[in-house]
Amino acid sequence: MRGGIERLFELMQSTLLERVAGRLRETIDRNREYTIVGNDNLYRAGFIDHHVFSSEHNRARALLADLLAAYDGVHIEEAVGGAWRDGPLGGSWVVSSSESALTPEPRPDAALRRLHRDLRLVHGIGPATECRLLRLGYAAIDDLVWNRRYSPAARRALAAIDCGDPAHVSRFCAARRGRSHPDVFLATELLDEEEHVYLDLETLGLFSRPVVLFGLARIRGGLIRIEQHLLRDPGHERGTLATVLDELGTGSLLITFNGRSFDVPFLAERAAYYGLGLDVPAHHLDLLPIARRLWRDGLPDCRLSTLETRILGVTRDDDLPSAMVPEFYTAYCRTGNPGPLLPILAHNRSDLVSMVRLVALLRGVCHAD
Amino acid sequence: MQIEGIGDHIAERVPARCIAHVESIPGEPARFAGLHVLLPDLLEGWLAREGIQLYTHQAETIEAVRAKRDVVITTPTASGKTLAFTLPVLEILADEPEATALYLYPSKALANDQLQVLQSLGAAAGLDPRPAIYDGDTPAARRPGIRATARILLSNPYELHQILPWHAKWHRFLSGLRVVVVDEAHRYRSVFGAHIALLLRRLLRVCRHHGGDPVFVLSTATLANPREFARLLTGRPAVLVEESGAPQSPREFVFYNPVAGGGQSTLTEAKRLFVDCVGQGLQTLCFTSSRKAAEMIGAWAREEVADPSLVATYRAGYLAGERREIEQGLREGRLRGVVSTNALELGIDVGGLDAVVIAGYPGSISATWQRAGRAGRTGRPSLAVLVANEGPLDQYYMRHPDAFFGRPHERACLDPENPEVLAGHLLCAAAELPLTLSDRVLFGKRFDALLEPLARHHLLRGTPYGHVYCGPGRAVSAVDLAGGTDDRFTVVTDGRLLETLDRTHAYREAHPGAILLHQHGTYRITSIDLETRECTAEPAEVDYLTAPLFSTAIIPGTVDLEARLGSLIVRTGEVTVLQDYPAFCTRRYGETIGVHPLDLPPLSFETVGCWWTFPAGVLEALRLSGHDPAGALHGAEHAVIACLPLHLLCEPGDTGGFSTISLSMAGDPGDGCPAICIYDAAAGGTGIAREASEHLITILSTARTLVADCPCEDGCPSCIYSPRCGNDNQPLDKDGSVAVLDAVLGIASTP
């Protein structure tokens, strides 16, 4: 008995810090960054920023259990595929795939013509003036060059629109018309589609935690070419981040959904965390404000998944709510079982494909009158 | 009227036996000092215009900051501390265009008060330090502007905790950071202190990453261990500035003990003295320890004074406008008397008053002086009266005023190595920048030992460039600086949330059958669900209260420190505290009317304790002389805990106690011997038990005096009765307690 108690004391002593760490992990696991909305109450969900409906949550928990059972003992490369790619600071693990695009080509000439016809790109012209000038027969900015009052401003606007640098045109339109205006989208049409890079990050949370998956998509020969840089180990983040930043380059157009508030600042924070310089493309198209302006009134919210169902007419089966990505990735870390990575990859892939489809749809909408 | 001799004057009007002591403190002239090098012209010009000469402690502070050394200032309230550390800050800001400074205050209200001071100081000196408050109330729209331009930032620890993860956005401010002022630093003690200590280390770490290298200036109340305290809080040595050069007006401090007069309550007597002072034409402030007491005294006093409009009540919870009006009324002399909670204690300027009445000992000497210091600011003689209640601390000082007026002996303690606190901050730090071996210097000896378990739980990941945070939630959300826990129970009545409690409080106040007093009424708890952590309550009209009965057991763990005092062995180390709640009792008017069983699993937590064992023969001797050994040990334990706040800055509830006539600790020389243990009541430890172990003889002597001097027969709330006892203060043997303490002190003095 005495010896038993002694051993118990030894055990307690040797594991005090172990228990402290365990309690901390429980606390962190309890502190979810999303709210589970019961009975799939759409009305309540409207008030909560990060919500997961309880049906989604239950489905995802069941999915997690199934995956852990199905992939027990399976090697990660067998489960997710992919290959190592060298990069400036060690490289990254890349899972590649492609999908048919079926998107209309960009129409730079049409886009440029539309920009020329938007009188409000001229400094000093508001909605009332625009109406008046249109009535007077000024159909394009080019006509205003001969108007005594607006001539200098019109010349400056034309110089900006015709400068040949789509990034500059885009910034000019955003400054004049706001970030959500279709003109901002039209400006991106001036760039060759091969230069478009779609980006979507999956992270361990809302801020100051690792990015676990960097999803990139490009259009090549009518196909959506998807490259997902996956952290097989959270310790690989620095190398993966460096590889992704290197691939993004600086000359291309970055297309994101909510990237202005999320993906780009997140990259900036992670780069600062590792003391890396951040060179992301200066030309960035965030689809969220544009979508919000177009469809806000008819939809309960403007999440990408909502747009998919309601606007693109696509439904995802068994999709993982993005708020639950941390739980799934953490399950992978803790068990080494690659199963939970699959829905993360699938979710990210669907997001990228949806962004491409959304761009295709916007091409139609923004060109139309 | 003449204030000198007011002690005698009061003596004429109250029962003489109530006057425990009158201390006459002579005035002190100002002492001035010059600087080795003048301040920049702008500042010198401003000082000359205002006719300000630097006091010695201000000059010392300026020279220390100039020498890039940390400083801890302990001079009294109203001695010009703000000017002392703001002048060198302004000097640096004037000399270096990129330099910035951070002022940390424990509360938002204090930062608001100081903002105006800093604005007018900066403007008057012709500098624009763009001081700005950045806290939870700062509108999102103003935040980027403040980050981009503020040179003096006023904030609080809670906000800093939220700011640090975003350090990349604060590059300008952090890279220029030259001075961090920590005001009211004595509040950062115990577990809260450990949090702040680690928060400051995180700040320093992030700052260095951005190229900043600040000095710390701590301003604290008088402490017995200011240097040691500063070192614990910042991890670095500091220059001590303690001699005030500010002039001191003569004053009288009266210790008034209604208990000795018999019958009258502290509040009634405080009201009487307050009304008396106001009636004598003295502008008077009366401090109470609760909002309710302030309202009561205020209401009674208004009935008795000649003109009720001259008397007001002041407390937190009043609208800002109302509070400003009262403050102004005091400054202008329009109000002749104000009854206040400690809301008025802090830096809020109300001008100099003639008299202060303090209803009940505020818990520490420094808090008492802080309140008393409200009188006599303008150099006139003044009066302070401390009206005691029946608690042990009050009664101890009434009988030993020399202990109050002598050298400061309150030690502030905190344990920055508390593993529960440290682990959380390590995660926060790792989420801010990868943790590397060079951080070991900042985080102490448990740094290495914690990295491994944190990595094993997948919260950290070792990489070639350091340990990286990879938990699934926000690291800062896992750390509550206020020491709260997310293990909270809700009390629900009729689907409506009544309140939330942590687990210990739920066990004590929300077990089935408990009567819960809530501001909107009285409720009886009908059930507790330990899984969902929900308690249900129903409204109840009852004429009794409930109190839990609990027993505590201690399982000692690793001993960190074993000290031999004579033949007494004192051990300090990890302990597991187990608390069992087998029953609760119902009480009517303080009398137990029934005991009811409870069905709750025991609570346990790991913390730091200090225990000492002595030969069983001591108890045998007690038994032979007719004492109850268990009651004697129990009483001695209560006395030791009761008098801890006389030596360490802490609240009585911060420490728990345990005594046994036979300690079971296998393999220990004290196994089977009688033992007394005191332990930190917060998981991971507060530093109190460790600190107490180093001053045990003094504490034991005080405890002995406390009990032996008490005039009661069998023990009372002034000596060995504890309001927090889980055994309903049973058994207790007062004389036996003195005998035990004598015996222990005897052993400690025998080689």
CSV table of N, CA and C in Angstrom, one decimal, chain A residues 280-322:
chain,number,residue,atom,x,y,z
A,280,VAL,N,3.1,40.2,-52.4
A,280,VAL,CA,1.9,39.6,-53.0
A,280,VAL,C,1.5,40.5,-54.2
A,281,PRO,N,0.8,40.0,-55.2
A,281,PRO,CA,0.5,40.8,-56.4
A,281,PRO,C,-0.2,42.1,-55.9
A,282,ALA,N,0.2,43.2,-56.5
A,282,ALA,CA,-0.4,44.5,-56.2
A,282,ALA,C,-1.9,44.5,-56.7
A,283,HIS,N,-2.1,43.7,-57.7
A,283,HIS,CA,-3.4,43.7,-58.4
A,283,HIS,C,-4.3,42.7,-57.7
A,284,HIS,N,-5.3,43.1,-57.0
A,284,HIS,CA,-6.1,42.1,-56.3
A,284,HIS,C,-7.6,42.4,-56.5
A,285,LEU,N,-8.3,41.3,-56.9
A,285,LEU,CA,-9.7,41.5,-57.1
A,285,LEU,C,-10.4,40.7,-56.0
A,286,ASP,N,-11.1,41.4,-55.1
A,286,ASP,CA,-11.9,40.7,-54.1
A,286,ASP,C,-13.3,40.6,-54.6
A,287,LEU,N,-13.8,39.4,-54.8
A,287,LEU,CA,-15.1,39.2,-55.4
A,287,LEU,C,-16.2,39.5,-54.4
A,288,LEU,N,-15.9,39.4,-53.1
A,288,LEU,CA,-17.0,39.6,-52.1
A,288,LEU,C,-17.8,40.9,-52.2
A,289,PRO,N,-17.1,42.1,-52.2
A,289,PRO,CA,-17.9,43.3,-52.3
A,289,PRO,C,-18.7,43.4,-53.6
A,290,ILE,N,-18.2,42.9,-54.7
A,290,ILE,CA,-18.9,43.0,-55.9
A,290,ILE,C,-20.2,42.1,-55.9
A,291,ALA,N,-20.0,40.9,-55.3
A,291,ALA,CA,-21.1,40.0,-55.2
A,291,ALA,C,-22.2,40.6,-54.2
A,292,ARG,N,-21.7,41.2,-53.2
A,292,ARG,CA,-22.6,41.7,-52.2
A,292,ARG,C,-23.4,42.8,-52.8
A,293,ARG,N,-22.8,43.7,-53.6
A,293,ARG,CA,-23.6,44.7,-54.2
A,293,ARG,C,-24.6,44.2,-55.1
A,294,LEU,N,-24.3,43.1,-55.8
A,294,LEU,CA,-25.2,42.6,-56.8
A,294,LEU,C,-26.4,41.9,-56.2
A,295,TRP,N,-26.0,41.0,-55.2
A,295,TRP,CA,-27.0,40.1,-54.7
A,295,TRP,C,-27.5,40.2,-53.3
A,296,ARG,N,-27.0,41.2,-52.6
A,296,ARG,CA,-27.2,41.3,-51.2
A,296,ARG,C,-28.7,41.3,-50.9
A,297,ASP,N,-29.5,42.0,-51.7
A,297,ASP,CA,-30.9,42.2,-51.3
A,297,ASP,C,-31.7,40.9,-51.4
A,298,GLY,N,-31.3,40.0,-52.3
A,298,GLY,CA,-32.1,38.7,-52.4
A,298,GLY,C,-31.6,37.6,-51.6
A,299,LEU,N,-30.5,37.7,-50.9
A,299,LEU,CA,-29.9,36.5,-50.2
A,299,LEU,C,-29.8,36.8,-48.7
A,300,PRO,N,-29.9,35.7,-47.9
A,300,PRO,CA,-29.8,35.8,-46.5
A,300,PRO,C,-28.4,36.3,-46.1
A,301,ASP,N,-27.3,35.9,-46.8
A,301,ASP,CA,-26.0,36.4,-46.6
A,301,ASP,C,-25.2,36.2,-47.9
A,302,CYS,N,-24.0,36.7,-47.9
A,302,CYS,CA,-23.2,36.6,-49.1
A,302,CYS,C,-22.0,35.6,-49.0
A,303,ARG,N,-22.2,34.6,-48.2
A,303,ARG,CA,-21.1,33.6,-48.1
A,303,ARG,C,-21.0,32.9,-49.5
A,304,LEU,N,-19.8,32.4,-49.8
A,304,LEU,CA,-19.6,31.8,-51.0
A,304,LEU,C,-20.5,30.6,-51.2
A,305,SER,N,-20.8,29.8,-50.1
A,305,SER,CA,-21.6,28.7,-50.2
A,305,SER,C,-23.1,29.1,-50.6
A,306,THR,N,-23.5,30.2,-50.0
A,306,THR,CA,-24.8,30.7,-50.3
A,306,THR,C,-24.9,31.1,-51.8
A,307,LEU,N,-23.9,31.8,-52.3
A,307,LEU,CA,-23.9,32.2,-53.7
A,307,LEU,C,-24.0,31.0,-54.6
A,308,GLU,N,-23.2,29.9,-54.2
A,308,GLU,CA,-23.2,28.7,-55.0
A,308,GLU,C,-24.6,28.1,-55.2
A,309,THR,N,-25.3,28.0,-54.0
A,309,THR,CA,-26.6,27.4,-54.1
A,309,THR,C,-27.6,28.3,-54.8
A,310,ARG,N,-27.6,29.6,-54.4
A,310,ARG,CA,-28.7,30.4,-54.9
A,310,ARG,C,-28.4,31.1,-56.2
A,311,ILE,N,-27.1,31.3,-56.6
A,311,ILE,CA,-26.8,32.0,-57.8
A,311,ILE,C,-26.2,31.1,-58.8
A,312,LEU,N,-25.2,30.2,-58.4
A,312,LEU,CA,-24.6,29.3,-59.4
A,312,LEU,C,-25.4,28.0,-59.6
A,313,GLY,N,-26.3,27.8,-58.6
A,313,GLY,CA,-27.1,26.6,-58.8
A,313,GLY,C,-26.3,25.3,-58.5
A,314,VAL,N,-25.3,25.3,-57.7
A,314,VAL,CA,-24.5,24.2,-57.4
A,314,VAL,C,-24.7,23.8,-55.9
A,315,THR,N,-24.8,22.5,-55.6
A,315,THR,CA,-24.9,22.1,-54.2
A,315,THR,C,-23.7,21.2,-53.9
A,316,ARG,N,-23.1,21.4,-52.8
A,316,ARG,CA,-22.0,20.6,-52.4
A,316,ARG,C,-22.5,19.5,-51.5
A,317,ASP,N,-22.0,18.3,-51.7
A,317,ASP,CA,-22.4,17.2,-50.9
A,317,ASP,C,-21.5,17.1,-49.7
A,318,ASP,N,-22.0,16.9,-48.5
A,318,ASP,CA,-21.2,16.7,-47.3
A,318,ASP,C,-20.0,17.7,-47.2
A,319,ASP,N,-20.3,18.9,-47.5
A,319,ASP,CA,-19.2,19.9,-47.4
A,319,ASP,C,-18.9,20.2,-46.0
A,320,LEU,N,-17.6,20.4,-45.7
A,320,LEU,CA,-17.1,20.8,-44.4
A,320,LEU,C,-17.3,22.3,-44.2
A,321,PRO,N,-18.0,22.7,-43.2
A,321,PRO,CA,-18.1,24.2,-43.0
A,321,PRO,C,-16.7,24.7,-42.7
A,322,SER,N,-16.3,25.9,-43.3
A,322,SER,CA,-14.9,26.3,-43.1
A,322,SER,C,-14.6,26.5,-41.7
